[in-house]
Coordinates of C-alpha atoms in Angstrom, one line a residue:
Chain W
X1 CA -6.3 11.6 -1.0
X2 CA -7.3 13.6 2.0
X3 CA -4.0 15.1 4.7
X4 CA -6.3 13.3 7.4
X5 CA -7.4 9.9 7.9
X6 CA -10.1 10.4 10.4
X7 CA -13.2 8.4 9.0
X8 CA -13.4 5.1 6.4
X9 CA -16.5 7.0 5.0
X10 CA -14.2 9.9 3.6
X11 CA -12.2 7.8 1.4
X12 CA -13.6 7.1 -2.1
X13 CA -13.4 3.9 -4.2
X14 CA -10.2 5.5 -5.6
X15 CA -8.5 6.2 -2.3
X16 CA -9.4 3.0 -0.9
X17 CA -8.2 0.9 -4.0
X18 CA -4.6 3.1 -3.7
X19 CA -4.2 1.9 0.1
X20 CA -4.8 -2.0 -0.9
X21 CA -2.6 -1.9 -4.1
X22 CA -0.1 0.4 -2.1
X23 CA -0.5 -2.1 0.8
X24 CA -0.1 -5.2 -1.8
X25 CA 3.3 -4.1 -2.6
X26 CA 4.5 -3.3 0.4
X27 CA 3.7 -6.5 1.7
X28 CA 6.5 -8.3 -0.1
X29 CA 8.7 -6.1 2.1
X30 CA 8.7 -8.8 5.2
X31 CA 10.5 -11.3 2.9
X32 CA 13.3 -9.3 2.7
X33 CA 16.5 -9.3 4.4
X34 CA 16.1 -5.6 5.1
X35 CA 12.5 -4.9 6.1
X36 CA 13.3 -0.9 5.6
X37 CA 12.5 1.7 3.2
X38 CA 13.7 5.3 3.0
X39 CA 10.7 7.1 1.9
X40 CA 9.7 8.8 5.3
X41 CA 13.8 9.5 6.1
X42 CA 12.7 12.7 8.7
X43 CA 9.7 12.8 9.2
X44 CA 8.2 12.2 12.5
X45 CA 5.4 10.5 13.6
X46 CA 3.6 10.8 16.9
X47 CA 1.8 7.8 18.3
X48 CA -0.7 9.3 20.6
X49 CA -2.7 6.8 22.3
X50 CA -5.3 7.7 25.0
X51 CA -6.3 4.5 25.4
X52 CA -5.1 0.9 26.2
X53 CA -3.8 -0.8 23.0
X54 CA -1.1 -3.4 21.8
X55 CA -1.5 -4.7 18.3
X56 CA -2.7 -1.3 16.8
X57 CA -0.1 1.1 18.4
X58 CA 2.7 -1.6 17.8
X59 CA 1.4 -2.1 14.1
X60 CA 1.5 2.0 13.9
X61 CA 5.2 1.8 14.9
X62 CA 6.6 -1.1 13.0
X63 CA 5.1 0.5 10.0
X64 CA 6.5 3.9 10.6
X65 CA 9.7 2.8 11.6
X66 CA 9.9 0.2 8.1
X67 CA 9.3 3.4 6.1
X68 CA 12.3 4.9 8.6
X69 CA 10.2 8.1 10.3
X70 CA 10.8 8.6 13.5
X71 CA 8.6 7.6 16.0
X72 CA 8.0 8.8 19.4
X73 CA 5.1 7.0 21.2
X74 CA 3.3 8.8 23.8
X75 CA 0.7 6.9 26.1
X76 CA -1.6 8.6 28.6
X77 CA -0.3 6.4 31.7
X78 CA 3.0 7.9 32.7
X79 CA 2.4 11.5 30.5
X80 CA 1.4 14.7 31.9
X81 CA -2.4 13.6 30.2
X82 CA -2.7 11.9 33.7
X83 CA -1.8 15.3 35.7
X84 CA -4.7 16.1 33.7
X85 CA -3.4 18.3 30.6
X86 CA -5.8 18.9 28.4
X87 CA -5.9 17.7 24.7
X88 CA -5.5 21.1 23.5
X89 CA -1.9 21.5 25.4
X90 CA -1.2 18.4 24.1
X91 CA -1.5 19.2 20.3
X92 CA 0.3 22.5 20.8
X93 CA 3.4 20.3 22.3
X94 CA 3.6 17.8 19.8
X95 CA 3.2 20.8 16.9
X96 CA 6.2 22.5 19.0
X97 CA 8.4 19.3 18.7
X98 CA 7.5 19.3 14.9
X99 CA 5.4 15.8 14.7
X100 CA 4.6 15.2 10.4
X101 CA 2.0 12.9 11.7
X102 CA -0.2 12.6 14.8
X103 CA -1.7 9.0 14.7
X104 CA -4.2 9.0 17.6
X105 CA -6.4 6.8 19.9
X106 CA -9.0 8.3 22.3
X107 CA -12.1 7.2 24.3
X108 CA -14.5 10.1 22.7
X109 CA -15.5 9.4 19.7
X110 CA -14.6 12.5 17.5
X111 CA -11.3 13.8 19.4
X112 CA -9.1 13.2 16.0
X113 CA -11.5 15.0 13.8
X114 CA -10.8 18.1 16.9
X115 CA -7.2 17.4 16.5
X116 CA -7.7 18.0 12.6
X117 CA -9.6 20.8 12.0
X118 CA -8.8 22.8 15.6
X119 CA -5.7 24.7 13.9
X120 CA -4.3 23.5 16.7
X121 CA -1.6 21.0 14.5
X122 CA -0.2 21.3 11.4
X123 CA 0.6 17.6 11.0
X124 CA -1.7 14.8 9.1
X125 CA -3.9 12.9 11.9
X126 CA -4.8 9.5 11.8
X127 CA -7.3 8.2 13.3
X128 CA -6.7 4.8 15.4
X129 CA -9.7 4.1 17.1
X130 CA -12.3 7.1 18.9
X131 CA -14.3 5.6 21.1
X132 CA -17.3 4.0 19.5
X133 CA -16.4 5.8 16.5
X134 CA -14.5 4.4 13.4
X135 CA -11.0 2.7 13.3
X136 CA -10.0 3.4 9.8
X137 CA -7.2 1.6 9.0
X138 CA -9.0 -1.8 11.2
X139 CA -11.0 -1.5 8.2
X140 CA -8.4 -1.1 5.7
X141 CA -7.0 -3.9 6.6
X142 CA -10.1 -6.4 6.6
X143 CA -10.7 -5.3 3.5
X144 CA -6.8 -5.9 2.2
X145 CA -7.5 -9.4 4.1
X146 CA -10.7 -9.7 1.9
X147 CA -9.4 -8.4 -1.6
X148 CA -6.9 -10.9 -0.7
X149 CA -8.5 -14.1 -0.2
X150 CA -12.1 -13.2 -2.1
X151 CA -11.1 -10.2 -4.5
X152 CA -8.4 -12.0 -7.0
X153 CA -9.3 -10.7 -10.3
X154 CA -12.4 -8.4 -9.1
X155 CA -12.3 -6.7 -6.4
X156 CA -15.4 -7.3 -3.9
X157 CA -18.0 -6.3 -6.1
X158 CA -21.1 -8.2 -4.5
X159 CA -19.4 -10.2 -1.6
X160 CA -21.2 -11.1 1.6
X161 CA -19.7 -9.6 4.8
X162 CA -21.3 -10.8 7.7
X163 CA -20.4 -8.8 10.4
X164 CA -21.2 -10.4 13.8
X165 CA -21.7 -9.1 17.3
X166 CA -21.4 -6.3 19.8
X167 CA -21.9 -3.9 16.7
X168 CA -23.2 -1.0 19.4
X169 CA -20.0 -0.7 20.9
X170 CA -18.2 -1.6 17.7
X171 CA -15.8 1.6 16.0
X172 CA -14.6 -1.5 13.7
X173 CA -18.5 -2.4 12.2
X174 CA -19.2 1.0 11.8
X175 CA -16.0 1.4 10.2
X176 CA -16.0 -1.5 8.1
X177 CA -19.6 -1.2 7.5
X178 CA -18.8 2.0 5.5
X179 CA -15.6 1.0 3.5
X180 CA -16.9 -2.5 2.4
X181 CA -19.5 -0.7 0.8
X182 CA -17.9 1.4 -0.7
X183 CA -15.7 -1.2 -2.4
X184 CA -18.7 -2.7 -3.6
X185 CA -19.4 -5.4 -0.8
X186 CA -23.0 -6.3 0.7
X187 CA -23.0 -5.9 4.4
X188 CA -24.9 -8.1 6.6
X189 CA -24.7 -6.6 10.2
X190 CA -25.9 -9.6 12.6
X191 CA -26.3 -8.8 16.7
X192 CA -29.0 -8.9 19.3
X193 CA -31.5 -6.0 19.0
X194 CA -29.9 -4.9 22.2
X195 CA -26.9 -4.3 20.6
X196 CA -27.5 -2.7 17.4
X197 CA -26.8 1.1 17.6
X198 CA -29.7 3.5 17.3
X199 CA -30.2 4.8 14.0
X200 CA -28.1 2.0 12.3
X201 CA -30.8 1.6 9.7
X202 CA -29.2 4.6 7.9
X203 CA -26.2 2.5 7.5
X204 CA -25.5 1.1 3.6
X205 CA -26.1 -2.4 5.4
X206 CA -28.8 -4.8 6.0
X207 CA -29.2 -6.1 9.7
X208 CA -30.1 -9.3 11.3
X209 CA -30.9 -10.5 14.5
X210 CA -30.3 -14.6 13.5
X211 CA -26.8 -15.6 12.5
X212 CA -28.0 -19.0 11.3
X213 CA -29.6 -17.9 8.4
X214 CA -26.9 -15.5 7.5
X215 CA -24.1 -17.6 8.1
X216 CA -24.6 -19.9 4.6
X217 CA -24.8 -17.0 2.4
X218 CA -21.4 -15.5 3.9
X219 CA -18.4 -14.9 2.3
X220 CA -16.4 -13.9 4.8
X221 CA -17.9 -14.0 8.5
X222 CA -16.1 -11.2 10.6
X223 CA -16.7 -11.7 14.6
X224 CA -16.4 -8.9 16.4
X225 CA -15.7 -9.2 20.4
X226 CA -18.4 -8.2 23.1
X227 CA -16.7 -5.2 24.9
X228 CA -17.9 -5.7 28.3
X229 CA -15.6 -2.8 29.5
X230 CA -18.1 -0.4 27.9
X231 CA -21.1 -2.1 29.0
X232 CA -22.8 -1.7 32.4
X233 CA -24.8 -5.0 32.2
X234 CA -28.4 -5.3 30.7
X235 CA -27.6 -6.2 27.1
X236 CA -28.0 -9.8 26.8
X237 CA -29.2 -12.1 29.7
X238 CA -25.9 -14.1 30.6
X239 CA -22.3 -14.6 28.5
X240 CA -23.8 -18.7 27.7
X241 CA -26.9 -17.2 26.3
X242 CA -24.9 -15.0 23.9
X243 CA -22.5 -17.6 22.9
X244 CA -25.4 -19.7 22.0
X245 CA -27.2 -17.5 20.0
X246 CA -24.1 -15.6 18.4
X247 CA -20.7 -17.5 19.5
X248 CA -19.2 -18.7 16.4
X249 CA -18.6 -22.8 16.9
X250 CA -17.6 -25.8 14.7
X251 CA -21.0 -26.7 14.2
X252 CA -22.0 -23.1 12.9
X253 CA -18.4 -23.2 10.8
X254 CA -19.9 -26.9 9.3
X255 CA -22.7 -24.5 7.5
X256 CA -20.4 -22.1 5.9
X257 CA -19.3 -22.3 1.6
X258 CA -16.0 -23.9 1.7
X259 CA -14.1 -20.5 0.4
X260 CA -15.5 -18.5 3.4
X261 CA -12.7 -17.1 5.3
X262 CA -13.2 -16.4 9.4
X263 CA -11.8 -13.2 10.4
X264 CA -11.4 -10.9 14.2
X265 CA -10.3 -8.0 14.9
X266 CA -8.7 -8.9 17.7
X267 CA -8.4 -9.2 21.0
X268 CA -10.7 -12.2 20.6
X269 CA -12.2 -13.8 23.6
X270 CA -12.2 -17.4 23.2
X271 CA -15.8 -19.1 24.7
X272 CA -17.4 -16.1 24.1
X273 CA -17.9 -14.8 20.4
X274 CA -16.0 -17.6 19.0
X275 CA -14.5 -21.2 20.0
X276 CA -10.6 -22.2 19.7
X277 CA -11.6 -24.9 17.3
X278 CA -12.8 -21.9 14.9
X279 CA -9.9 -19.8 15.7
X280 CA -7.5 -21.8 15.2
X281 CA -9.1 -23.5 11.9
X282 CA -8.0 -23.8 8.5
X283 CA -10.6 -20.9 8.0
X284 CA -9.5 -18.6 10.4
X285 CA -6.8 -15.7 8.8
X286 CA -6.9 -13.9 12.2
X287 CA -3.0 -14.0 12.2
X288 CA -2.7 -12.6 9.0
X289 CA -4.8 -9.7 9.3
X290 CA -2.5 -8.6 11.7
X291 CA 0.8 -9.1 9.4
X292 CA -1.9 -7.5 6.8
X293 CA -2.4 -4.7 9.4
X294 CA 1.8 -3.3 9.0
X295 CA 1.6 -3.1 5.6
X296 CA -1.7 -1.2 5.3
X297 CA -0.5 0.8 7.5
X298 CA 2.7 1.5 5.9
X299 CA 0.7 2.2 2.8
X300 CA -1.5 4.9 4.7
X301 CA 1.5 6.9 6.5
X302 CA 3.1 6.4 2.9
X303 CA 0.0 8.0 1.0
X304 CA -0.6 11.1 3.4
X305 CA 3.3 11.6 4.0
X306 CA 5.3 10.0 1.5
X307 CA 5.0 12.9 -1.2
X308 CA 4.9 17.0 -0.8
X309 CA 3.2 19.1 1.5
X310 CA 0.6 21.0 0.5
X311 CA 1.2 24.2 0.6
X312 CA 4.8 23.9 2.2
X313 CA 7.0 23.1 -0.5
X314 CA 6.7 24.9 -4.0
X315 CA 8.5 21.5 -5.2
X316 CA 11.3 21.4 -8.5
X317 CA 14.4 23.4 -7.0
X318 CA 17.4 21.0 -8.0
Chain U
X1 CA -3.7 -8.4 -7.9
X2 CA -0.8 -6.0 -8.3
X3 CA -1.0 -2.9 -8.8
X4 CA -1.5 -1.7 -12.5
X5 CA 1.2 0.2 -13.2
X6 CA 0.6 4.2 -13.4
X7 CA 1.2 5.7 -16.7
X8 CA 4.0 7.7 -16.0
X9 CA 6.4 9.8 -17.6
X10 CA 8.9 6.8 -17.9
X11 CA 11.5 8.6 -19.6
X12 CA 12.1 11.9 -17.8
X13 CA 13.3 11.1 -14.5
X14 CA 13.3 14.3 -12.9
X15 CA 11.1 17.2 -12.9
X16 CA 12.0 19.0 -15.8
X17 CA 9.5 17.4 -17.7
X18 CA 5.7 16.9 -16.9
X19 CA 3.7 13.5 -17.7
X20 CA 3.0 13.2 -21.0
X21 CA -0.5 13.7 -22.1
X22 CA -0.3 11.0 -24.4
X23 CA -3.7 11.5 -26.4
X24 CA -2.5 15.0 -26.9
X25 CA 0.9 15.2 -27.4
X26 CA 1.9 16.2 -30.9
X27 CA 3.2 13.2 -33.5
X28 CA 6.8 13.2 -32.6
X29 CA 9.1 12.0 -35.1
X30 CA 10.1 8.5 -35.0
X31 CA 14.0 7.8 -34.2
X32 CA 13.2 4.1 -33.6
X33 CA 10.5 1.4 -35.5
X34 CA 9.4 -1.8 -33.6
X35 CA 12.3 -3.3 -36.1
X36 CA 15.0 -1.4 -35.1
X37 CA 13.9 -2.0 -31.4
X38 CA 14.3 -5.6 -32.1
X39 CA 17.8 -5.3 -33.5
X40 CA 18.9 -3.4 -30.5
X41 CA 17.4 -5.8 -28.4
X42 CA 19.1 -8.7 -29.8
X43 CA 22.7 -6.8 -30.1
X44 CA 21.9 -6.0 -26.7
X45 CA 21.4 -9.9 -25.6
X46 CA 24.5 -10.7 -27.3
X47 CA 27.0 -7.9 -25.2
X48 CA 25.6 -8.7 -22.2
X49 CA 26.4 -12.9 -23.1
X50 CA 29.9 -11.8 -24.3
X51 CA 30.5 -9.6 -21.5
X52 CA 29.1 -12.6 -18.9
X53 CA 31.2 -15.1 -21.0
X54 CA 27.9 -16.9 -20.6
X55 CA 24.3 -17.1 -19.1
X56 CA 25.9 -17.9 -15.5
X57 CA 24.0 -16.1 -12.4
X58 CA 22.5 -13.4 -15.0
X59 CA 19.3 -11.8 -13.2
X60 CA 17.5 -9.3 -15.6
X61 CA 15.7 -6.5 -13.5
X62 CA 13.4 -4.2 -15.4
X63 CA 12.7 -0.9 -13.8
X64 CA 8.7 -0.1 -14.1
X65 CA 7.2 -0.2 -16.2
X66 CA 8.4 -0.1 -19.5
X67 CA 12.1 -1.9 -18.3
X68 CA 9.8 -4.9 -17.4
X69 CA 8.9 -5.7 -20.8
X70 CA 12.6 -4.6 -22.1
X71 CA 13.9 -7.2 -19.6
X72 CA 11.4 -9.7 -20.5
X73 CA 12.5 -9.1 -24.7
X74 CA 16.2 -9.9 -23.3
X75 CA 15.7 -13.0 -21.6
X76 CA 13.7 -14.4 -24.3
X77 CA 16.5 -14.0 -26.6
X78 CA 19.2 -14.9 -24.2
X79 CA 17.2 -18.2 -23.9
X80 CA 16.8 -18.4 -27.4
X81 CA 21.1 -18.1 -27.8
X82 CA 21.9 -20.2 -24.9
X83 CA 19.3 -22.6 -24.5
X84 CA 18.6 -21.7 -20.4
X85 CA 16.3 -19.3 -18.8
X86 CA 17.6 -16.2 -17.0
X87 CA 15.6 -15.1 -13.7
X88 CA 13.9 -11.6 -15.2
X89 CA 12.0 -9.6 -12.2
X90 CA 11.3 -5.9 -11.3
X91 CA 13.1 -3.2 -9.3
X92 CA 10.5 -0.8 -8.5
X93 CA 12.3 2.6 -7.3
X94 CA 9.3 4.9 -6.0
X95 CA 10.6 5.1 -2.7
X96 CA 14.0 5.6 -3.6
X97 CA 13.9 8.3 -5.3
X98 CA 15.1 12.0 -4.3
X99 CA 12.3 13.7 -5.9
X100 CA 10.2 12.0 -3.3
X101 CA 8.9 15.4 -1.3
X102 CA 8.3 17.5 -4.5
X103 CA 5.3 15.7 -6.0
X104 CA 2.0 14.4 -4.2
X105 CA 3.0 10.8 -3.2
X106 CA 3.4 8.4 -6.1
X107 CA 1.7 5.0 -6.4
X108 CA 3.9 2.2 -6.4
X109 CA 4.9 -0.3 -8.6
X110 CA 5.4 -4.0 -8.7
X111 CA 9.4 -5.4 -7.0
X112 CA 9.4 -8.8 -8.1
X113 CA 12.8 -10.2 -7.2
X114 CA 13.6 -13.9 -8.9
X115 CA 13.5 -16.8 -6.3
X116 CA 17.6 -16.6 -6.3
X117 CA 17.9 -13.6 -5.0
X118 CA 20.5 -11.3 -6.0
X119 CA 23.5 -12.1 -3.6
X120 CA 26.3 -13.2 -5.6
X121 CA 24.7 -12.3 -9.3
X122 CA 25.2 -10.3 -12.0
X123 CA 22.4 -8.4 -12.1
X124 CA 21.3 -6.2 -15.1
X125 CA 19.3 -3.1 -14.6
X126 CA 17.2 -3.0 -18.3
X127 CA 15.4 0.7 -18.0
X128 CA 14.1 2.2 -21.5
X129 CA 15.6 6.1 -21.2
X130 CA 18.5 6.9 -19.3
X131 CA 18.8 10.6 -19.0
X132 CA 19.7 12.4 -16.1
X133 CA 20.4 9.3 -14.0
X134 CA 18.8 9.5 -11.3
X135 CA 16.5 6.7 -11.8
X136 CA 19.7 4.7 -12.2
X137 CA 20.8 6.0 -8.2
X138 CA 17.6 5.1 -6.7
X139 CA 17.9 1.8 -8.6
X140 CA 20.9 1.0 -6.7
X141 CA 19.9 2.0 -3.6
X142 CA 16.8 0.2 -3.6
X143 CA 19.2 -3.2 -5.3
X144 CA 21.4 -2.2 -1.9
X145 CA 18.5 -3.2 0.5
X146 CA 17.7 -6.7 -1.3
X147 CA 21.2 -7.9 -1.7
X148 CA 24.6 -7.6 -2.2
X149 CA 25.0 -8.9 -5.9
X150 CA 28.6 -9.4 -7.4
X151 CA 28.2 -6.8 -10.5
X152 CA 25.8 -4.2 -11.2
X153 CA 25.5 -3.7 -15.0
X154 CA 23.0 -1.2 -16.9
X155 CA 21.3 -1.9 -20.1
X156 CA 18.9 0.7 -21.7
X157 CA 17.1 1.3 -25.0
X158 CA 18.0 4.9 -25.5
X159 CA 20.5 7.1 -23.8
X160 CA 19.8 10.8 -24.4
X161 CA 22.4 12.3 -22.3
X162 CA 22.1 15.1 -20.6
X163 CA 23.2 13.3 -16.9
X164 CA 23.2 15.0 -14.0
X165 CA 25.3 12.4 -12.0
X166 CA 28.2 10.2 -12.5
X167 CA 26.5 7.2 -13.9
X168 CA 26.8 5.7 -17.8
X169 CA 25.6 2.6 -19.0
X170 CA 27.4 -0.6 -20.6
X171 CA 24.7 -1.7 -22.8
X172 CA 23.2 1.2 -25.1
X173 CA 20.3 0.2 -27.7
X174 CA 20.8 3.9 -29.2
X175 CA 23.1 7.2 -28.6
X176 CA 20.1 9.8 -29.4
X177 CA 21.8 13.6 -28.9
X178 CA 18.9 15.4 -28.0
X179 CA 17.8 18.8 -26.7
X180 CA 16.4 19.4 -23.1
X181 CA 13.3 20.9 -24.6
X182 CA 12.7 18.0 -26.0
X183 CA 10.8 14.8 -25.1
X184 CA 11.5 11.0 -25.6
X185 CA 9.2 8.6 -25.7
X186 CA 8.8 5.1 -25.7
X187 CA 6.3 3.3 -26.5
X188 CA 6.3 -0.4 -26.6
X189 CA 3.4 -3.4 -27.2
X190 CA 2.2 -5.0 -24.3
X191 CA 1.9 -1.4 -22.6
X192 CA 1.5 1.2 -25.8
X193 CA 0.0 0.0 -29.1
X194 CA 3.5 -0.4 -30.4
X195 CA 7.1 -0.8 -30.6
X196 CA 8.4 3.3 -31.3
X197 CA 11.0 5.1 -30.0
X198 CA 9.7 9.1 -30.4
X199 CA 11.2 12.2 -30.2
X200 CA 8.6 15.4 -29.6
X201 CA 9.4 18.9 -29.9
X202 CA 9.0 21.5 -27.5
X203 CA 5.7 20.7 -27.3
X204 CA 3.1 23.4 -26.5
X205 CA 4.2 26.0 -24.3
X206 CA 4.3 24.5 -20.8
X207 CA 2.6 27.1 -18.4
X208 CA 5.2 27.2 -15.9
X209 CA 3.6 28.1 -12.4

């Protein structure tokens, strides 16, 4: 494996199937009485998040801390980041407090890959969300969730994805898009044409603009959230309109194979891309990709930290 | 969906030795045939019976991945001698180990602990090779965080010495004196293509970087 986790398209088949059987095993751990292994005693990891986030940066730390690293989160409210340090300062301070592990989240899309190859940090980087980027290990752990419900005994060698939404402003499609593919799945990318990113017909994915025809074929149906935040009106005429056309109800959900599982990345807004009937159906394993979401984690701070250092440790002096 | 356990150098717990390159290695000479593994075995069930004064609150844990099987052989005959099953699971020690930070990180294998638990058993830690012992610490470290269980016994296949910490074992298939040039090797059906227990030579010259 790669020192960096910066984009789902650099890890091959290999890599990927590691994380999930890494992540499988590590999963047993919440059952335990002592939700704690040794295997990253000092090592530190930096969570270093730019922007807003609750179930990724406290899914970074619960895995760190159950593989007992040290943690030391850093947000940009209430850091020197808002006296308006620049990233670059940044880096150097966490390289002088001796971070093994920088995970970060940042509005531009590409600011972990600069973290990575700047020479500015020693430590592994992980990438947790740039901008409209990629989210790595959001993808990871949909496809864990997937291998999980759809995979037993083959992996997801010709499963339907449909992936469903605000795919322009998505880092999780794009993401996703990329590793599902690469374990072997067929993407269906389903959005308004206003919300498709330009150039997304170089994607390994097919694309549609009616979820109705999609929908039956699906094996799993992955709604992703319209981030209004990042919009500035102009992409679809009014919030009922879009519900109608790409909300995700009970009598959509009546049209889907009985295996298909429901999934969202979270945070999901109810009325909008998909109904509480849906989300809190027997179909929906929204709560489980974020249990899902520790573990894979765990397994990818375990895979880039867990053994030597490159280059630091010539390794076999007892 | 587990994982399928790694090939791994099962019986060299430390770094001395580098993973054997099975198709390659050299035909080592045999010290045990899938008979004599059998006999072990059984002699084996029977100690630890005698020693329990019974099946009571026995849990077998096999360390991947070739104390899985050995653990599963044991039960079978202990159910076969006292007419009830024994809980058999898996101790996987990956992350236990203290050799952790001198290799690229390992891939880890299946910790299947019985339904009981462990608190307030006898548990049995079946491994194939002991050697230097540090497999056997990191087994009982990783035991530590899953329960506090009234005995810890060890039971392995072969014991070729050479420990480097203060750890023996109460059940021993076979005593086999060997050199620390040399390799052991177990191979065992289910895993391997047979029952063997293997001794090879220095084998070719290791380039030592």
């Amino acid at each position: 494996m790669n020192r960096h986790l910066l984009s789902a398209g650099d890890l091959t088949r290999d890599d990927a199937e590691l994380i999930l059987r890494t992540a499988a095993e590590l999963r047993s751990l919440a059952d335990r009485p002592i939700k704690k292994l040794p295997a990253l005693r000092g090592r530190t990891v930096v969570n270093l998040f730019f922007e807003d986030s609750t179930r990724t940066r406290i899914s970074f730390e619960a895995a760190a801390k159950r593989l007992s690293a040290d943690v030391i989160n850093f947000s940009a409210k209430g850091s020197s980041l808002s006296k308006g340090e620049s990233l670059k300062d940044t880096a150097l301070t966490l390289e002088a407090m001796g971070a093994d592990a920088v995970v970060i989240r940042h509005g531009a899309s590409g600011a972990p890959y600069r973290l990575a190859h700047s020479g500015w940090v020693h430590s592994s980087v992980v990438n947790a969300g740039d901008g409209t980027h990629e989210h790595p290990t959001q993808a990871l752990l949909d496809a864990f969730t997937l291998w999980r419900h759809l995979g037993v005994g083959g992996g997801l060698d010709g499963r339907r994805i449909a992936i469903v939404g605000d795919v322009l402003h998505s880092r999780v499609a794009r993401s996703n898009a990329l590793l599902l593919r690469t374990l072997g799945a067929e993407v269906t990318l389903v959005a308004p044409p206003t919300l498709f990113p330009v150039g997304v017909d170089t994607w390994p994915v097919e694309t549609s603009y009616d979820l109705d025809a999609v929908l039956p074929k699906a094996d799993a149906v992955m709604m992703l959230r319209v981030q209004r935040e990042r919009m500035n009106g102009g992409f679809f005429p009014t919030a009922r309109e879009y519900s109608r056309r790409y909300g995700l109800d009970g009598r959509r959900m009546a049209t889907l194979q009985d295996h298909t599982i429901v999934m969202h990345p979270g945070p999901m807004v109810r009325g909008m891309e998909i109904t509480a009937d849906v989300a809190d159906s027997n179909r929906s394993v929204i709560v489980e990709q974020v249990t899902n979401g520790v573990a894979v984690r765990m397994a990818v701070l375990y895979l880039l930290l867990g053994g030597a250092t490159p280059g630091s440790s010539a390794g076999g002096d007892e | 969906m587990c994982a399928p356990p790694a090939p791994e150098g099962s019986s060299t717990p430390t770094s001395s030795t580098p993973t054997p390159a099975a198709a390659a290695a050299p035909p080592g000479r045999v010290v045990l045939d899938a008979h004599d593994i059998a006999r072990a075995l059984s002699r084996i069930s029977h100690e630890i019976l005698e020693r329990n004064k019974g099946a009571d609150d026995l849990v077998l844990l096999g360390i991947p991945s070739r104390g899985v099987p050995l653990a599963h052989r044991i039960a079978e005959r202990i159910a076969a001698v006292e007419g009830e099953a024994v809980p058999v699971g898996s101790l996987d020690i990956t992350m236990y180990r203290d050799d952790l930070r001198m290799k690229p990180a390992r891939a880890l294998l299946p910790t299947e602990i019985p339904a009981g638990g462990v608190d307030g058993k006898t548990v049995v830690l079946v491994d194939d090779v002991l050697f230097s012992g540090r497999t056997i610490r990191a087994a009982l470290d990783a035991l530590g965080d899953i329960g506090r269980p009234r005995a810890v016994r060890l039971a392995v296949l072969v014991d070729r010495g050479h420990r480097e910490l203060p750890i023996r074992a109460d059940f021993v298939g076979k005593n086999l004196p060997t050199s620390l040039v040399e390799r052991v090797r177990v191979t065992l059906a289910g895993i391997d293509d047979e029952d063997a227990v293997t001794i090879h030579g220095p084998a070719v010259p290791e380039v030592t970087e």
